[in-house]
PDB file of N, CA and C in Angstrom:
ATOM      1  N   UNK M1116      61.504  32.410  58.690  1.00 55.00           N
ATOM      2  CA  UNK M1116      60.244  32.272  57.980  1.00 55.00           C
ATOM      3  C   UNK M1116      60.533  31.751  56.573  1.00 55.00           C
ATOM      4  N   UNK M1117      60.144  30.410  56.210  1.00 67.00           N
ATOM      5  CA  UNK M1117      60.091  29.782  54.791  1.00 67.00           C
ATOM      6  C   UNK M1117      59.888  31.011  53.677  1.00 67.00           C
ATOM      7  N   UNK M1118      60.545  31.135  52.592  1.00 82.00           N
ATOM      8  CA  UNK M1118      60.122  31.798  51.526  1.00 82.00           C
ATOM      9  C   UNK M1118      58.919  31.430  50.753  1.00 82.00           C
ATOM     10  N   UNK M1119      57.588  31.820  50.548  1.00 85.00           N
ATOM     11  CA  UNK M1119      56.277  31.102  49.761  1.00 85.00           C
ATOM     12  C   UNK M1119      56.819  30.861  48.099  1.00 85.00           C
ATOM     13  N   UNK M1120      56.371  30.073  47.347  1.00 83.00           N
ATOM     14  CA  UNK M1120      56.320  30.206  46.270  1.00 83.00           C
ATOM     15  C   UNK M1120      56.591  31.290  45.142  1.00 83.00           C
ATOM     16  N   UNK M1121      55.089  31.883  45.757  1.00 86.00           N
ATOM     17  CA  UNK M1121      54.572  32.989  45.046  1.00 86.00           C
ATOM     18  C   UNK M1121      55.383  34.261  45.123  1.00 86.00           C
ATOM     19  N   UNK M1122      56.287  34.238  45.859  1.00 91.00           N
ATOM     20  CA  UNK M1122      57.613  35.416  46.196  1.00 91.00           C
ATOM     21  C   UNK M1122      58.343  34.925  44.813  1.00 91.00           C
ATOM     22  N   UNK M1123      58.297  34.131  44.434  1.00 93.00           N
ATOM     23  CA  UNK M1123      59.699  33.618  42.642  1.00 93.00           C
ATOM     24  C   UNK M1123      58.748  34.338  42.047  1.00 93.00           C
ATOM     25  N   UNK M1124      59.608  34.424  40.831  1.00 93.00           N
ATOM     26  CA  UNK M1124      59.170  34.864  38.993  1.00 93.00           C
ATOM     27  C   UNK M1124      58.340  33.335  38.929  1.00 93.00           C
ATOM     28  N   UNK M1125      57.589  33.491  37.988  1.00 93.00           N
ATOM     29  CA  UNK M1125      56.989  32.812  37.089  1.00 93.00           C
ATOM     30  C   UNK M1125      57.447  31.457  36.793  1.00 93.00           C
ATOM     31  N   UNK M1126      58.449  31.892  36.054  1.00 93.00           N
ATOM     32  CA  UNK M1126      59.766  30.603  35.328  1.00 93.00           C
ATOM     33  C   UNK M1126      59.742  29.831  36.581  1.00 93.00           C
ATOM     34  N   UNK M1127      60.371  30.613  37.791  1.00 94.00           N
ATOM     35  CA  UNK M1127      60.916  29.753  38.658  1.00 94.00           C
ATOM     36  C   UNK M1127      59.649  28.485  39.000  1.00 94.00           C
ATOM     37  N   UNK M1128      58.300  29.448  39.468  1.00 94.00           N
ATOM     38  CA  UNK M1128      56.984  28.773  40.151  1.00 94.00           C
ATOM     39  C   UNK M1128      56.937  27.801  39.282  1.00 94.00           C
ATOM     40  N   UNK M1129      56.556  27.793  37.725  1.00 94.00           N
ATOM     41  CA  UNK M1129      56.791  26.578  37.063  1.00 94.00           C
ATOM     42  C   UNK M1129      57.408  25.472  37.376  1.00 94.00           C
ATOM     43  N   UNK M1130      59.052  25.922  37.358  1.00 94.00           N
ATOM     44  CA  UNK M1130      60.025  24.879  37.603  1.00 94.00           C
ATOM     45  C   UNK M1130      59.682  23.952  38.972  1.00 94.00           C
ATOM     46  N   UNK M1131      59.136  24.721  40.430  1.00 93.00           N
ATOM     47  CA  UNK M1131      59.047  24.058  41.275  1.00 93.00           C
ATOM     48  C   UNK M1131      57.485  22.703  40.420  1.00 93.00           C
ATOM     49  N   UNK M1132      56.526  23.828  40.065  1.00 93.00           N
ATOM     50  CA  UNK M1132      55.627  22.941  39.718  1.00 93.00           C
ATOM     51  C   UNK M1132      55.868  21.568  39.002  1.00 93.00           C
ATOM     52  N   UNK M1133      56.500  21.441  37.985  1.00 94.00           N
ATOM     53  CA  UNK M1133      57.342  20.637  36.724  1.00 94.00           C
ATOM     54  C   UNK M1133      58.298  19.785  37.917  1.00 94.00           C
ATOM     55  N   UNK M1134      58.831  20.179  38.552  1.00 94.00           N
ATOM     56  CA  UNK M1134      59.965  18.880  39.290  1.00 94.00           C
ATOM     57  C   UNK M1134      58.916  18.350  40.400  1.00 94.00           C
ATOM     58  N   UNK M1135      57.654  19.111  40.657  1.00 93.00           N
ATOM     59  CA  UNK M1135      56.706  18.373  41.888  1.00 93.00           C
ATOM     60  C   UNK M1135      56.560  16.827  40.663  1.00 93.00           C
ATOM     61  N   UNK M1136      56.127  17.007  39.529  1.00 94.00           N
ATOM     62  CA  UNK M1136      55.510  16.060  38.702  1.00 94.00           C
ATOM     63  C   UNK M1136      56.420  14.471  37.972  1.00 94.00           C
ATOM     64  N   UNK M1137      57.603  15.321  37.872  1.00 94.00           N
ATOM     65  CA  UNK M1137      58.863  14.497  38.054  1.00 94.00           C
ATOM     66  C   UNK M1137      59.098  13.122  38.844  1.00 94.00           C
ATOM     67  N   UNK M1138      59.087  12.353  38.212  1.00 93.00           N
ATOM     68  CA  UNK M1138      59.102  10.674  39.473  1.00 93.00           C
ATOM     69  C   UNK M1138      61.294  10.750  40.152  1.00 93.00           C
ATOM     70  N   UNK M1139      60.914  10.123  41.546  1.00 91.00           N
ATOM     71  CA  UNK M1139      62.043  10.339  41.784  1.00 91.00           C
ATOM     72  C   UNK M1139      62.797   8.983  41.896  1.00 91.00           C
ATOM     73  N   UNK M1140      64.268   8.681  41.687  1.00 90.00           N
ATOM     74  CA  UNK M1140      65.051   7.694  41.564  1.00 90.00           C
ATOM     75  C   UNK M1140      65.642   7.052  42.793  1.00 90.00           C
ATOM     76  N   UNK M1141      65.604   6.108  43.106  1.00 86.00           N
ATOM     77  CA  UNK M1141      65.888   5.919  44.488  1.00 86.00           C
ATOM     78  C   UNK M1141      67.069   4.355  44.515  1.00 86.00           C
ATOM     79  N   UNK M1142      68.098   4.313  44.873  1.00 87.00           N
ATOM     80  CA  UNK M1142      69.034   3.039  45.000  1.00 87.00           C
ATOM     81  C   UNK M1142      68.072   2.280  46.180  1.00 87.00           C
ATOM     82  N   UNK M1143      67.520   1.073  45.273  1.00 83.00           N
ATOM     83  CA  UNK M1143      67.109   0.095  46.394  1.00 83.00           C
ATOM     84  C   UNK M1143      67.633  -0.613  47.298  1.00 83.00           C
ATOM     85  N   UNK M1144      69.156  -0.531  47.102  1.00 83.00           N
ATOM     86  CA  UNK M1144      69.879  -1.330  47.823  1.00 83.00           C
ATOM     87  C   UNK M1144      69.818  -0.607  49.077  1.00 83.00           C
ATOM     88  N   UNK M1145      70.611   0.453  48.964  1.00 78.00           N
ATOM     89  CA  UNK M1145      71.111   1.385  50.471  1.00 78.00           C
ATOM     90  C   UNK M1145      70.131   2.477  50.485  1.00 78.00           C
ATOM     91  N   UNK M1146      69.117   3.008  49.730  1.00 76.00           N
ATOM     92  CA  UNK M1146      68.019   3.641  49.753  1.00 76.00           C
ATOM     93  C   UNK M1146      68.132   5.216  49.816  1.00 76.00           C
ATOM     94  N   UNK M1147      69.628   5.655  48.836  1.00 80.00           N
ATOM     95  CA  UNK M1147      70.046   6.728  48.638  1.00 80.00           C
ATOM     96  C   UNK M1147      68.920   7.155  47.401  1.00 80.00           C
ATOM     97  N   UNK M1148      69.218   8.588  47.167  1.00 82.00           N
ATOM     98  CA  UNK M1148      68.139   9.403  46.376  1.00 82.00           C
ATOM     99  C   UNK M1148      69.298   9.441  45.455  1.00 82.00           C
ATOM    100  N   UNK M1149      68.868   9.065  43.962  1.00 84.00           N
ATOM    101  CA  UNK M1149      69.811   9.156  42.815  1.00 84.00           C
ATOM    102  C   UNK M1149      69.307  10.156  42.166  1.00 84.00           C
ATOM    103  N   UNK M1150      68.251  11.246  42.632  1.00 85.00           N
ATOM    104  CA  UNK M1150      67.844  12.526  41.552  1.00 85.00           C
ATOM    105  C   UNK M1150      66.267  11.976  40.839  1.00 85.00           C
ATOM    106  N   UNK M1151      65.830  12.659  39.768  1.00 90.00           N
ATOM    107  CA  UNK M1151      65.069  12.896  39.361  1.00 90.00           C
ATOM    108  C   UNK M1151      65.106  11.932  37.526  1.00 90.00           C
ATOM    109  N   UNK M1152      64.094  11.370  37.305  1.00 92.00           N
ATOM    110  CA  UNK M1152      64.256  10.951  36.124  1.00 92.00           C
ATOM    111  C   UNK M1152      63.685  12.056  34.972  1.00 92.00           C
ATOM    112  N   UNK M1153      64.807  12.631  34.730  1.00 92.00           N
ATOM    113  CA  UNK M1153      64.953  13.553  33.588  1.00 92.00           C
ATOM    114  C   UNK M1153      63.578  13.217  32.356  1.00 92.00           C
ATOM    115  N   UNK M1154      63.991  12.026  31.648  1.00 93.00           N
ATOM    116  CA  UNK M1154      63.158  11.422  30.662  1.00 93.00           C
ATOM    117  C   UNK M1154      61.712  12.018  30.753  1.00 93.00           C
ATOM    118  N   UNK M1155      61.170  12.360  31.618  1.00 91.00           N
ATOM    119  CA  UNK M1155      59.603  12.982  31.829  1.00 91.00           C
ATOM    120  C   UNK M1155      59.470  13.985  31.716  1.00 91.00           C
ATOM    121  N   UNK M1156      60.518  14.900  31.690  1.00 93.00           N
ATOM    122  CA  UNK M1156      60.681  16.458  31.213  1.00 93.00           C
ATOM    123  C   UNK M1156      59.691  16.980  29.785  1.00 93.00           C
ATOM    124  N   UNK M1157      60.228  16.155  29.056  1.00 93.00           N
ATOM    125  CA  UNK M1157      59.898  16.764  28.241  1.00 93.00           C
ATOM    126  C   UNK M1157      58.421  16.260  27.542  1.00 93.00           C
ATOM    127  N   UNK M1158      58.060  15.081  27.942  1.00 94.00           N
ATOM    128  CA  UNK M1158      56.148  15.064  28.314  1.00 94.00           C
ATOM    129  C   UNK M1158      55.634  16.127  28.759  1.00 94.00           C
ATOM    130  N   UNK M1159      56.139  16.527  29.915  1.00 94.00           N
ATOM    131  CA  UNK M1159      55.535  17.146  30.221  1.00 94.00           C
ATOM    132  C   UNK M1159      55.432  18.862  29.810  1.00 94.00           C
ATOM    133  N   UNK M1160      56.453  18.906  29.603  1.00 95.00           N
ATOM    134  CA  UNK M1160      57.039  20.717  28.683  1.00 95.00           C
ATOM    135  C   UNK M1160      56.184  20.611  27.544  1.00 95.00           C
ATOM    136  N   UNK M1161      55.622  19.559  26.646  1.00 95.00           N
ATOM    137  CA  UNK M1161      54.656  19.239  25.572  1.00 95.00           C
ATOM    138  C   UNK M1161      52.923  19.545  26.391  1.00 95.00           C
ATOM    139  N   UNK M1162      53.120  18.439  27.218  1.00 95.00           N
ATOM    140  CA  UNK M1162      51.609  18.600  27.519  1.00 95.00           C
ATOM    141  C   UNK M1162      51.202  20.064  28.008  1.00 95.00           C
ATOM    142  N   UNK M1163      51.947  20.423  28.732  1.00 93.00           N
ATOM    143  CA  UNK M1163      51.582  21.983  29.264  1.00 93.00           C
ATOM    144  C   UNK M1163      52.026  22.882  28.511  1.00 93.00           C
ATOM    145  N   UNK M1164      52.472  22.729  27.834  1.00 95.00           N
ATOM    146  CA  UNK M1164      52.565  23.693  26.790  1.00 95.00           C
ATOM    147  C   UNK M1164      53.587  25.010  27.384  1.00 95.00           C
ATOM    148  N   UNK M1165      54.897  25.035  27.527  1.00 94.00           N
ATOM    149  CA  UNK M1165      55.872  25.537  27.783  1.00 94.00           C
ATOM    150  C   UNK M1165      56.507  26.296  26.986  1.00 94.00           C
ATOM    151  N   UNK M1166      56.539  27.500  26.630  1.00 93.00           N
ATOM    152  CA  UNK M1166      57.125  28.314  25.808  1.00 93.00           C
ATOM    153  C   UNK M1166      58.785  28.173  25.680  1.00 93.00           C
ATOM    154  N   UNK M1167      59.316  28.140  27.181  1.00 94.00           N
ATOM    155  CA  UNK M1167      60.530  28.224  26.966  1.00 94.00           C
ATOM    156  C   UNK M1167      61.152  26.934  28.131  1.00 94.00           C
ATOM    157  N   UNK M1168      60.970  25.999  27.024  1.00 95.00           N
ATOM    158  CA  UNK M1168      61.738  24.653  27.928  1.00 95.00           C
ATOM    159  C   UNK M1168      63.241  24.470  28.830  1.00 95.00           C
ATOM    160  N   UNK M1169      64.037  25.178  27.986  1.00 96.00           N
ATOM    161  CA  UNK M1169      65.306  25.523  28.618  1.00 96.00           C
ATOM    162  C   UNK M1169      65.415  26.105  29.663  1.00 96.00           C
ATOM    163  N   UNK M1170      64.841  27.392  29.529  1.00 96.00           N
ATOM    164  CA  UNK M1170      64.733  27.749  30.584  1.00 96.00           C
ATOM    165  C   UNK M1170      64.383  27.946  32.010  1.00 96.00           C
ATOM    166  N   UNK M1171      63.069  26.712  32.089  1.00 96.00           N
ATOM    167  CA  UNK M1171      62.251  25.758  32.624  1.00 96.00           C
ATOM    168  C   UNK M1171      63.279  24.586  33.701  1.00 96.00           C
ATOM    169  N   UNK M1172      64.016  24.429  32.715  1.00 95.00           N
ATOM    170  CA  UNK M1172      64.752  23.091  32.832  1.00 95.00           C
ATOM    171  C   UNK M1172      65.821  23.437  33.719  1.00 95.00           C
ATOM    172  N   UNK M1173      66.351  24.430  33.440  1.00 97.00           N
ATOM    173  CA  UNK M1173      67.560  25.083  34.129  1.00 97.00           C
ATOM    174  C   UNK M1173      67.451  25.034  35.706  1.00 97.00           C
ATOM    175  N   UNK M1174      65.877  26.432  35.719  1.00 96.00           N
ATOM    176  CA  UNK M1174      65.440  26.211  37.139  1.00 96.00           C
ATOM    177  C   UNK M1174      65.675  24.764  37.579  1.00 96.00           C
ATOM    178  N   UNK M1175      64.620  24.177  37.476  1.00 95.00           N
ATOM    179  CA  UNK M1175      64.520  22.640  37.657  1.00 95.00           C
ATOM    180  C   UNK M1175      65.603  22.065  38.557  1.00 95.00           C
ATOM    181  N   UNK M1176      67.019  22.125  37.344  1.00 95.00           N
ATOM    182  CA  UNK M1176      67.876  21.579  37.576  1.00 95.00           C
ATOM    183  C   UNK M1176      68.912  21.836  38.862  1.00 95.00           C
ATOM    184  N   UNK M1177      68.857  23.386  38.807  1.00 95.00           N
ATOM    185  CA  UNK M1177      69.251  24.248  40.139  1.00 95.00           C
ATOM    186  C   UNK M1177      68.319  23.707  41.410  1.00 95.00           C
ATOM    187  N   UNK M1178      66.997  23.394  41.356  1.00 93.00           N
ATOM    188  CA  UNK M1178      66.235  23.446  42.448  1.00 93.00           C
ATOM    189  C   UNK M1178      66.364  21.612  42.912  1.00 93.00           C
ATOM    190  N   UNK M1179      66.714  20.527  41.957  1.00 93.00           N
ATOM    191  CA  UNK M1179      66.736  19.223  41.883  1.00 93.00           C
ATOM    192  C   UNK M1179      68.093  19.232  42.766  1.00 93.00           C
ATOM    193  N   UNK M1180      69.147  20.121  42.555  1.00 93.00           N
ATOM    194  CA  UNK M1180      70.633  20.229  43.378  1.00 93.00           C
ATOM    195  C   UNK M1180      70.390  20.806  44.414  1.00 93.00           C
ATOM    196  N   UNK M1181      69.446  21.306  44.879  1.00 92.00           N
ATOM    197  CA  UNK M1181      69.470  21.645  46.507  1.00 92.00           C
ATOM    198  C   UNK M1181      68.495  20.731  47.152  1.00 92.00           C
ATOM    199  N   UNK M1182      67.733  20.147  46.465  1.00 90.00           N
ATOM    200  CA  UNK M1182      66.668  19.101  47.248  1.00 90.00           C
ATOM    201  C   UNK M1182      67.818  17.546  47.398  1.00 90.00           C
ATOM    202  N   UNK M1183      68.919  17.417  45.814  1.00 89.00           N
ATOM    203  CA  UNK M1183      69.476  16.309  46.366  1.00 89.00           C
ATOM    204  C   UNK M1183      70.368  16.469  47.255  1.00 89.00           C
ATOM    205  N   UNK M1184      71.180  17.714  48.155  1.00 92.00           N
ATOM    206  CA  UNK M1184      71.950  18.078  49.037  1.00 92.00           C
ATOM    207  C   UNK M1184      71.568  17.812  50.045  1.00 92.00           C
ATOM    208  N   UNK M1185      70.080  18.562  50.025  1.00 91.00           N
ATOM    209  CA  UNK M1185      69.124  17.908  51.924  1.00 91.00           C
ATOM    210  C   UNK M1185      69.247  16.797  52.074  1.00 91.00           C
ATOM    211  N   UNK M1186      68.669  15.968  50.830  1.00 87.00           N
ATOM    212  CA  UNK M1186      68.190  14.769  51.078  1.00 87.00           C
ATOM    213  C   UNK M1186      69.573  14.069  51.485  1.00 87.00           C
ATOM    214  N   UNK M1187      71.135  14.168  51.325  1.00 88.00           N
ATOM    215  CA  UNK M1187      71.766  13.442  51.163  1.00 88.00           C
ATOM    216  C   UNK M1187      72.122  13.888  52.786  1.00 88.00           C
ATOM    217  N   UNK M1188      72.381  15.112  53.171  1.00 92.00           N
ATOM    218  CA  UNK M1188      72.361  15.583  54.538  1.00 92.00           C
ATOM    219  C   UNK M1188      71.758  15.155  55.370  1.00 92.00           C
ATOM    220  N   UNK M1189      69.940  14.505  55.279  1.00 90.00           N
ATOM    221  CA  UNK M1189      69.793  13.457  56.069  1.00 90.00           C
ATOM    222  C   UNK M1189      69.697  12.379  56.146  1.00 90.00           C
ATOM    223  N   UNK M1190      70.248  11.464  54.616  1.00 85.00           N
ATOM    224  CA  UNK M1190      70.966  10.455  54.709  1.00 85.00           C
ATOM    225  C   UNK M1190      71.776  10.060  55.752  1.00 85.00           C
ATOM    226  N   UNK M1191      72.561  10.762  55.638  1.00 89.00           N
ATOM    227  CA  UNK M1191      74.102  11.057  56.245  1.00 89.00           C
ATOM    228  C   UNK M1191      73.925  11.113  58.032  1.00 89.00           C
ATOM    229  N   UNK M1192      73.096  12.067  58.359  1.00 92.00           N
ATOM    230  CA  UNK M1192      72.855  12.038  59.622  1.00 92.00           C
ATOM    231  C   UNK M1192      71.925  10.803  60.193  1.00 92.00           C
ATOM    232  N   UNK M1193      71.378  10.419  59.564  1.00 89.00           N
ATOM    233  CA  UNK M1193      70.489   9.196  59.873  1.00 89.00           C
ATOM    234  C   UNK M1193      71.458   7.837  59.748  1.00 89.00           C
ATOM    235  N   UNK M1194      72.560   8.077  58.938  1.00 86.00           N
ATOM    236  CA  UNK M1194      73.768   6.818  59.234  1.00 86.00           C
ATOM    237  C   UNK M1194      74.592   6.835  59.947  1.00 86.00           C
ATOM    238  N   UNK M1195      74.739   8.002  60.164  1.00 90.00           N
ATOM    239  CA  UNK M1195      75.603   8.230  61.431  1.00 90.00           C
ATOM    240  C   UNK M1195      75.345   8.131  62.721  1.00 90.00           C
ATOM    241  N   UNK M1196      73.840   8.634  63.016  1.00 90.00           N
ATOM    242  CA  UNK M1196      73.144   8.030  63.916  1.00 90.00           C
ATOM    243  C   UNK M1196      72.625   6.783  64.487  1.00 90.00           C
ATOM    244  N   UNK M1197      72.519   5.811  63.125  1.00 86.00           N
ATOM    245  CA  UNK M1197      72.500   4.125  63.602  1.00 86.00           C
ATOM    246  C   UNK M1197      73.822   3.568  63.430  1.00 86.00           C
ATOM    247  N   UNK M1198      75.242   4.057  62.872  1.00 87.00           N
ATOM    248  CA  UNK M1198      76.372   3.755  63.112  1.00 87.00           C
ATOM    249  C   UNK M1198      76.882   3.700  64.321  1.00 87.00           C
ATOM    250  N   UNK M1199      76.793   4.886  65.191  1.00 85.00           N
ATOM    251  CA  UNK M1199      76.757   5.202  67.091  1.00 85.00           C
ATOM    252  C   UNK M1199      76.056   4.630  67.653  1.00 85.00           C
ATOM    253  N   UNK M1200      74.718   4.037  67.439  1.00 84.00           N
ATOM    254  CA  UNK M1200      74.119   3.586  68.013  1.00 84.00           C
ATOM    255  C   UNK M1200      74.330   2.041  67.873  1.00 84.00           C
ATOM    256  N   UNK M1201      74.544   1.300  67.079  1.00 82.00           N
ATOM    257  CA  UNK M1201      75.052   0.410  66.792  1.00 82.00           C
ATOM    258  C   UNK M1201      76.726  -0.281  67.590  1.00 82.00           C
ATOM    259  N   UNK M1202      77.660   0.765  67.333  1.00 77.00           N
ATOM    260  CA  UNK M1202      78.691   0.519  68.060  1.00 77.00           C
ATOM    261  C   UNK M1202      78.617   0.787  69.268  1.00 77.00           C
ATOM    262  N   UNK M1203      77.623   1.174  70.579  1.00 69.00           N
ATOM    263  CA  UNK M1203      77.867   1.190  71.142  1.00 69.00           C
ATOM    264  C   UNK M1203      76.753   0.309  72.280  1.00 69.00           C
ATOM    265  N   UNK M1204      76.089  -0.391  70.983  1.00 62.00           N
ATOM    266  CA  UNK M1204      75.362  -1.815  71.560  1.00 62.00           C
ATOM    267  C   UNK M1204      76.040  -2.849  72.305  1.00 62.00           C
ATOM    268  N   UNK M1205      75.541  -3.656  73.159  1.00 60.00           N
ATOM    269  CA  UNK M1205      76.282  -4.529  73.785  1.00 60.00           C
ATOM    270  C   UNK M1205      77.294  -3.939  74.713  1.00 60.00           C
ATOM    271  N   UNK M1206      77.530  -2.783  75.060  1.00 63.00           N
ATOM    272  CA  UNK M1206      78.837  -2.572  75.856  1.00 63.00           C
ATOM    273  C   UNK M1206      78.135  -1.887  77.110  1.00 63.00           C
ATOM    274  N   UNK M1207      78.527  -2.392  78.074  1.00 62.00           N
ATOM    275  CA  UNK M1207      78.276  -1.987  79.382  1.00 62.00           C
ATOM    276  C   UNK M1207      79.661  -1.594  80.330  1.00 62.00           C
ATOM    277  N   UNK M1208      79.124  -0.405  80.955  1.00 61.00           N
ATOM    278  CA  UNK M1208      80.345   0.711  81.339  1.00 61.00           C
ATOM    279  C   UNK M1208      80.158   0.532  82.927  1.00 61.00           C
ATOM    280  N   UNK M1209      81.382   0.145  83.548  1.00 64.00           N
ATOM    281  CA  UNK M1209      81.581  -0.394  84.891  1.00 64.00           C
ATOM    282  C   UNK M1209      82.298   1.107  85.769  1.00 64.00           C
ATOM    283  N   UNK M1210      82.096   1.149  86.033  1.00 68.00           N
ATOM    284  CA  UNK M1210      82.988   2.689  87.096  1.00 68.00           C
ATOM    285  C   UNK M1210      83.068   2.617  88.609  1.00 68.00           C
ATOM    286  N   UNK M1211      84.360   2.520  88.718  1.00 67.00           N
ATOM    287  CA  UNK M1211      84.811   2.355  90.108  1.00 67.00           C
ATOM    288  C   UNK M1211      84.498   3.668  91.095  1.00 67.00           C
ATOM    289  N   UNK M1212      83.483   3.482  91.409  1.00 69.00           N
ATOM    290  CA  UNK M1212      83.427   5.569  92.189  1.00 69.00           C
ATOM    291  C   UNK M1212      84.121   4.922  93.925  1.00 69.00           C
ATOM    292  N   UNK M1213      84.365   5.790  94.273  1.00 72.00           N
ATOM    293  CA  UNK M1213      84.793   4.932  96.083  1.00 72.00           C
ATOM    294  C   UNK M1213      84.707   6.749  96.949  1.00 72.00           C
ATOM    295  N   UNK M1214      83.510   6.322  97.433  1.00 60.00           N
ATOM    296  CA  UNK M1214      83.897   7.830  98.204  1.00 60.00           C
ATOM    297  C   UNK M1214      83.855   7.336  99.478  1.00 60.00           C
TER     298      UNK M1214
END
């Protein structure tokens, strides 16, 4: 069963809120996830009015390192999956059975 939100402290619920708002970085070439553009942090710790930014940020930063782990986990399985599938295009498997 998923953990809800509303099960964290405060700080934390923020932090998820604050990295939802966050634009994310993406390599156009090979279409890997490069993280979160930091630079908007602190717009936004202003506009909402954030008592304790650091501490804000921290979360954030902890919760930005397990979302870029998934994401890279199904990178990874999704290349590996058109890598196999790929090498084993074109090949047709002949078998001598003789009963």
């Amino acid at each position: 069963m998923p953990i809800e939100a509303s099960s964290f402290p405060e700080e934390v619920q923020m932090a998820f809120f604050m990295h939802s708002y966050i634009s994310d970085r993406w390599d156009g070439m090979n279409g890997v996830y490069l993280g979160k553009d930091w630079i908007e942090s602190d717009q936004l710790f202003k506009m909402y009015e954030i008592e304790n930014p650091k501490e804000i940020l921290y979360f954030m930063k902890l919760y930005d390192g397990l979302v870029a782990k998934q994401r890279y986990e199904v990178g990874e399985r999704k290349r590996k999956t058109a890598e196999r599938q790929s090498s084993n295009a074109g090949k047709t498997y002949t078998h001598n059975v003789r009963g």
